[in-house]
Tab-separated table of C-alpha atoms in Angstrom:
chain	number	residue	atom	x	y	z
A	29	UNK	CA	69.145	-18.845	43.358
A	30	UNK	CA	70.096	-15.334	42.265
A	31	UNK	CA	67.594	-12.839	40.940
A	32	UNK	CA	68.345	-9.853	38.780
A	33	UNK	CA	67.739	-6.613	40.610
A	34	UNK	CA	64.863	-5.511	38.294
A	35	UNK	CA	63.231	-8.922	37.806
A	36	UNK	CA	60.084	-7.903	39.803
A	37	UNK	CA	59.456	-4.890	37.656
A	38	UNK	CA	60.135	-6.905	34.516
A	39	UNK	CA	57.572	-9.538	35.593
A	40	UNK	CA	54.930	-6.909	36.245
A	41	UNK	CA	55.678	-5.330	32.871
A	42	UNK	CA	55.356	-8.673	31.105
A	43	UNK	CA	52.051	-9.345	32.826
A	44	UNK	CA	50.760	-5.896	31.847
A	45	UNK	CA	51.819	-6.462	28.262
A	46	UNK	CA	50.150	-9.881	28.279
A	47	UNK	CA	46.897	-8.394	29.623
A	48	UNK	CA	47.009	-5.674	26.987
A	49	UNK	CA	47.445	-8.285	24.278
A	50	UNK	CA	44.627	-10.366	25.679
A	51	UNK	CA	42.406	-7.293	25.847
A	52	UNK	CA	43.251	-6.412	22.265
A	53	UNK	CA	42.487	-9.982	21.201
A	54	UNK	CA	39.145	-9.925	23.041
A	55	UNK	CA	38.337	-6.581	21.438
A	56	UNK	CA	39.136	-7.986	18.024
A	57	UNK	CA	36.982	-11.019	18.729
A	58	UNK	CA	34.102	-8.739	19.725
A	59	UNK	CA	34.628	-6.688	16.586
A	60	UNK	CA	34.678	-9.850	14.479
A	61	UNK	CA	31.486	-11.062	16.183
A	62	UNK	CA	29.764	-7.752	15.537
A	63	UNK	CA	30.882	-7.825	11.908
A	64	UNK	CA	29.671	-11.402	11.573
A	65	UNK	CA	26.275	-10.500	13.002
A	66	UNK	CA	26.075	-7.520	10.655
A	67	UNK	CA	27.003	-9.671	7.662
A	68	UNK	CA	24.419	-12.290	8.612
A	69	UNK	CA	21.738	-9.608	8.984
A	70	UNK	CA	22.648	-8.136	5.588
A	71	UNK	CA	22.449	-11.566	3.983
A	72	UNK	CA	19.109	-12.283	5.630
A	73	UNK	CA	17.703	-8.941	4.466
A	74	UNK	CA	19.018	-9.551	0.953
A	75	UNK	CA	17.445	-13.007	0.961
A	76	UNK	CA	14.093	-11.609	2.156
A	77	UNK	CA	14.190	-8.913	-0.513
A	78	UNK	CA	14.894	-11.558	-3.159
A	79	UNK	CA	11.965	-13.632	-1.877
A	80	UNK	CA	9.639	-10.608	-1.924
A	81	UNK	CA	10.753	-9.629	-5.424
A	82	UNK	CA	10.045	-13.165	-6.564
A	83	UNK	CA	6.636	-13.064	-4.846
A	84	UNK	CA	5.787	-9.824	-6.699
A	85	UNK	CA	6.707	-11.496	-9.980
A	86	UNK	CA	4.530	-14.502	-9.144
A	87	UNK	CA	1.645	-12.162	-8.300
A	88	UNK	CA	1.886	-10.462	-11.680
A	89	UNK	CA	2.540	-13.587	-13.745
A	90	UNK	CA	0.218	-16.025	-11.944
A	91	UNK	CA	-2.634	-13.759	-10.760
A	92	UNK	CA	-2.804	-10.620	-12.883
A	93	UNK	CA	-1.768	-11.540	-16.415
A	94	UNK	CA	-3.921	-14.721	-16.629
A	95	UNK	CA	-6.898	-12.567	-15.534
A	96	UNK	CA	-6.579	-10.166	-18.487
A	97	UNK	CA	-4.604	-7.437	-16.765
A	98	UNK	CA	-2.792	-6.316	-19.881
A	99	UNK	CA	-1.739	-2.694	-19.422
A	100	UNK	CA	2.078	-2.832	-19.491
A	101	UNK	CA	2.626	0.217	-17.264
A	102	UNK	CA	0.213	-1.044	-14.615
A	103	UNK	CA	1.832	-4.491	-14.647
A	104	UNK	CA	5.304	-2.994	-14.275
A	105	UNK	CA	4.235	-0.763	-11.381
A	106	UNK	CA	2.663	-3.679	-9.515
A	107	UNK	CA	5.754	-5.774	-10.243
A	108	UNK	CA	7.968	-3.268	-8.445
A	109	UNK	CA	5.799	-1.495	-5.823
A	110	UNK	CA	6.509	-3.110	-2.413
A	111	UNK	CA	2.989	-4.031	-1.277
A	112	UNK	CA	4.439	-5.680	1.853
A	113	UNK	CA	5.196	-2.215	3.251
A	114	UNK	CA	1.443	-1.515	3.405
A	115	UNK	CA	0.590	-4.221	5.931
A	116	UNK	CA	1.569	-5.127	9.502
A	117	UNK	CA	4.921	-6.898	9.912
A	118	UNK	CA	3.337	-10.107	11.168
A	119	UNK	CA	1.329	-10.446	7.946
A	120	UNK	CA	3.971	-9.609	5.364
A	121	UNK	CA	4.281	-13.221	4.239
A	122	UNK	CA	0.756	-12.854	2.795
A	123	UNK	CA	1.430	-9.578	0.969
A	124	UNK	CA	1.239	-11.082	-2.517
A	125	UNK	CA	-1.330	-13.806	-1.902
A	126	UNK	CA	-4.753	-13.459	-3.508
A	127	UNK	CA	-6.190	-12.176	-0.233
A	128	UNK	CA	-7.867	-9.144	1.258
A	129	UNK	CA	-5.625	-8.308	4.224
A	130	UNK	CA	-6.951	-6.717	7.449
A	131	UNK	CA	-5.178	-3.551	8.589
A	132	UNK	CA	-7.112	-3.139	11.839
A	133	UNK	CA	-9.945	-0.774	12.794
A	134	UNK	CA	-12.229	-2.439	10.271
A	135	UNK	CA	-9.975	-1.523	7.341
A	136	UNK	CA	-8.461	-3.749	4.661
A	137	UNK	CA	-5.946	-3.851	1.827
A	138	UNK	CA	-7.895	-5.272	-1.162
A	139	UNK	CA	-6.693	-8.288	-3.138
A	140	UNK	CA	-4.048	-7.404	-5.756
A	141	UNK	CA	-6.214	-8.669	-8.618
A	142	UNK	CA	-9.205	-6.575	-7.549
A	143	UNK	CA	-7.033	-3.468	-7.336
A	144	UNK	CA	-5.557	-4.161	-10.764
A	145	UNK	CA	-8.920	-4.848	-12.429
A	146	UNK	CA	-10.575	-1.683	-11.123
A	147	UNK	CA	-7.610	0.548	-11.891
A	148	UNK	CA	-7.269	-0.905	-15.388
A	149	UNK	CA	-10.973	-0.132	-15.969
A	150	UNK	CA	-10.241	3.505	-15.012
A	151	UNK	CA	-7.377	4.014	-17.466
A	152	UNK	CA	-6.079	6.268	-18.839
A	153	UNK	CA	-5.426	8.535	-15.862
A	154	UNK	CA	-2.354	10.437	-17.082
A	155	UNK	CA	-2.588	14.049	-15.841
A	156	UNK	CA	-6.064	13.354	-14.415
A	157	UNK	CA	-7.105	14.466	-10.930
A	158	UNK	CA	-7.892	11.418	-8.812
A	159	UNK	CA	-9.429	11.289	-5.330
A	160	UNK	CA	-8.800	8.021	-3.473
A	161	UNK	CA	-11.405	7.737	-0.711
A	162	UNK	CA	-10.370	5.620	2.257
A	163	UNK	CA	-6.801	5.564	0.934
A	164	UNK	CA	-5.620	3.445	3.897
A	165	UNK	CA	-1.975	2.399	3.538
A	166	UNK	CA	-1.555	4.205	0.223
A	167	UNK	CA	-1.113	1.276	-2.187
A	168	UNK	CA	-3.720	2.310	-4.772
A	169	UNK	CA	-2.866	5.990	-4.367
A	170	UNK	CA	0.764	5.178	-5.146
A	171	UNK	CA	-0.227	3.182	-8.234
A	172	UNK	CA	-2.313	6.071	-9.558
A	173	UNK	CA	0.501	8.550	-8.963
A	174	UNK	CA	3.019	6.324	-10.749
A	175	UNK	CA	0.533	6.110	-13.631
A	176	UNK	CA	0.836	9.888	-13.943
A	177	UNK	CA	-2.276	11.062	-12.088
A	178	UNK	CA	-2.538	14.000	-9.688
A	179	UNK	CA	-3.659	12.192	-6.553
A	180	UNK	CA	-5.405	13.287	-3.381
A	181	UNK	CA	-5.558	10.531	-0.736
A	182	UNK	CA	-8.448	10.984	1.697
A	183	UNK	CA	-8.303	9.081	4.988
A	184	UNK	CA	-10.120	9.512	8.304
A	185	UNK	CA	-8.127	7.050	10.444
A	186	UNK	CA	-5.040	8.724	11.930
A	187	UNK	CA	-3.101	5.509	12.516
A	188	UNK	CA	-3.690	4.153	9.031
A	189	UNK	CA	-3.136	7.569	7.483
A	190	UNK	CA	0.304	7.629	9.092
A	191	UNK	CA	1.108	4.296	7.418
A	192	UNK	CA	-0.068	5.614	4.067
A	193	UNK	CA	1.859	8.862	4.304
A	194	UNK	CA	5.034	6.960	5.180
A	195	UNK	CA	4.567	4.533	2.286
A	196	UNK	CA	3.847	7.258	-0.250
A	197	UNK	CA	6.738	9.420	0.949
A	198	UNK	CA	9.031	6.622	-0.253
A	199	UNK	CA	7.230	5.483	-3.396
A	200	UNK	CA	4.795	8.210	-4.499
A	201	UNK	CA	5.872	11.505	-2.935
A	202	UNK	CA	3.532	13.647	-5.045
A	203	UNK	CA	0.414	12.170	-3.434
A	204	UNK	CA	-1.380	14.829	-1.380
A	205	UNK	CA	-2.797	13.434	1.889
A	206	UNK	CA	-5.920	14.806	3.509
A	207	UNK	CA	-7.172	13.564	6.888
A	208	UNK	CA	-10.887	14.253	7.053
A	209	UNK	CA	-14.342	12.667	7.233
A	210	UNK	CA	-14.729	10.408	4.177
A	211	UNK	CA	-18.299	11.639	3.712
A	212	UNK	CA	-17.010	15.158	3.030
A	213	UNK	CA	-14.686	14.307	0.167
A	214	UNK	CA	-11.984	16.872	-0.668
A	215	UNK	CA	-13.815	19.997	-1.747
A	216	UNK	CA	-10.718	22.194	-1.704
A	217	UNK	CA	-9.112	20.081	-4.447
A	218	UNK	CA	-12.260	19.404	-6.513
A	219	UNK	CA	-13.367	18.817	-9.201
A	220	UNK	CA	-11.950	15.337	-9.811
A	221	UNK	CA	-11.771	13.331	-13.012
A	222	UNK	CA	-11.965	10.124	-10.992
A	223	UNK	CA	-13.234	9.339	-7.498
A	224	UNK	CA	-11.991	5.909	-6.437
A	225	UNK	CA	-13.230	4.085	-3.326
A	226	UNK	CA	-10.659	1.863	-1.591
A	227	UNK	CA	-13.330	-0.239	0.098
A	228	UNK	CA	-16.938	-1.297	-0.285
A	229	UNK	CA	-19.791	1.216	-0.185
A	230	UNK	CA	-23.586	0.856	-0.090
A	231	UNK	CA	-24.355	4.087	-1.904
A	232	UNK	CA	-22.501	6.791	-3.753
A	233	UNK	CA	-21.974	9.621	-1.240
A	234	UNK	CA	-23.620	12.957	-1.921
A	235	UNK	CA	-20.298	14.827	-2.101
A	236	UNK	CA	-19.567	13.086	-5.418
A	237	UNK	CA	-22.329	15.091	-7.131
A	238	UNK	CA	-20.503	18.344	-6.449
A	239	UNK	CA	-16.867	17.173	-6.535
A	240	UNK	CA	-16.896	15.100	-9.728
A	241	UNK	CA	-16.024	16.876	-12.969
A	242	UNK	CA	-18.651	16.981	-15.706
A	243	UNK	CA	-17.104	14.038	-17.577
A	244	UNK	CA	-15.607	12.381	-14.510
A	245	UNK	CA	-16.076	8.825	-13.291
A	246	UNK	CA	-16.548	7.057	-9.973
A	247	UNK	CA	-15.132	3.573	-9.362
A	248	UNK	CA	-15.446	1.105	-6.528
A	249	UNK	CA	-17.314	-1.899	-5.165
A	250	UNK	CA	-21.009	-1.524	-4.424
A	251	UNK	CA	-22.245	-3.952	-1.768
A	252	UNK	CA	-25.852	-4.800	-2.555
A	253	UNK	CA	-26.399	-7.390	0.129
A	254	UNK	CA	-23.369	-8.523	2.173
A	255	UNK	CA	-21.181	-10.222	1.263
A	256	UNK	CA	-22.188	-9.941	-2.407
A	257	UNK	CA	-20.963	-6.915	-4.303
A	258	UNK	CA	-20.349	-5.543	-7.777
A	259	UNK	CA	-17.485	-3.499	-9.131
A	260	UNK	CA	-18.909	-0.479	-10.923
A	261	UNK	CA	-18.116	2.645	-12.859
A	262	UNK	CA	-20.470	5.607	-12.568
A	263	UNK	CA	-20.847	8.967	-14.272
A	264	UNK	CA	-23.106	11.938	-13.697
A	265	UNK	CA	-26.479	11.526	-15.393
A	266	UNK	CA	-26.572	14.393	-17.883
A	267	UNK	CA	-30.373	14.381	-17.779
A	268	UNK	CA	-30.496	14.676	-13.997
A	269	UNK	CA	-27.561	16.350	-12.276
A	270	UNK	CA	-28.467	14.771	-8.936
A	271	UNK	CA	-28.289	11.206	-10.263
A	272	UNK	CA	-25.632	8.829	-11.542
A	273	UNK	CA	-25.502	6.455	-14.460
A	274	UNK	CA	-24.026	3.247	-13.047
A	275	UNK	CA	-22.319	0.539	-15.111
A	276	UNK	CA	-21.781	-2.790	-13.298
A	277	UNK	CA	-18.535	-4.470	-14.381
A	278	UNK	CA	-18.205	-7.760	-12.505
A	279	UNK	CA	-19.080	-9.475	-9.228
A	280	UNK	CA	-16.664	-9.079	-6.336
A	281	UNK	CA	-16.993	-8.817	-2.571
A	282	UNK	CA	-15.055	-6.323	-0.484
A	283	UNK	CA	-15.513	-5.288	3.164
A	284	UNK	CA	-17.386	-2.041	3.594
A	285	UNK	CA	-15.637	1.159	4.515
A	286	UNK	CA	-16.948	1.770	8.065
A	287	UNK	CA	-18.014	5.308	7.153
A	288	UNK	CA	-20.304	4.099	4.370
A	289	UNK	CA	-22.374	1.445	6.114
A	290	UNK	CA	-25.616	3.184	5.197
A	291	UNK	CA	-28.706	1.541	3.761
A	292	UNK	CA	-28.488	1.281	0.001
A	293	UNK	CA	-30.947	3.576	-1.751
A	294	UNK	CA	-30.623	2.273	-5.302
A	295	UNK	CA	-29.839	-0.918	-7.143
A	296	UNK	CA	-27.290	-1.720	-9.803
């Protein structure tokens, strides 16, 4: 059998070419696999976003509107504001349930209906100065800002404050965050037209006397005897500047803000 003089080199060249083609094919397969994984992830994210959007709609239509939440701007804000971004990842499936959701460190995100009912009772807030005490993950602060208020969010927990700042940077960038003792309020930004407590309290803190405007209001949940509580609005008593006139609105329980677990010194 006769061989061509360059057959060895030709065989090596063919093998090299074959390996190059195989390598190219493997590279393409890897690229296709990466693209497939990316496409699947995009579809999953799109599906989750659709599910969350639907859950927000259910929250508004099945929880808020049947309970006499009627302000159209408030309803639209709560229909679009991504509440799931305010809670830990492992609890996001409960974001729009009628639940008070724990955030850790004794802090909570109140039920959507409670938030809506208190905020609606505080309207209008357009161009008003609002202090949110115990602002936590920033949900209520963001709602107030989208309603047109000038908002200061006061928080004393560094971890939760970080969550709130991140949330508001995306959805309510005009909210001013202050990390300080909740008992001190925000004197540098006072007076406020509304002081709103994002958690239960047993008494109205003393700072409210000096940081509330003359015609301002205080809103929150007063815990009389755990777990019973009442949602209230309060104003300065014009006959006694060191006292408040308190109007109970409805019964509702809400975990106490850890800072305000003092003994109650007055009754609603």
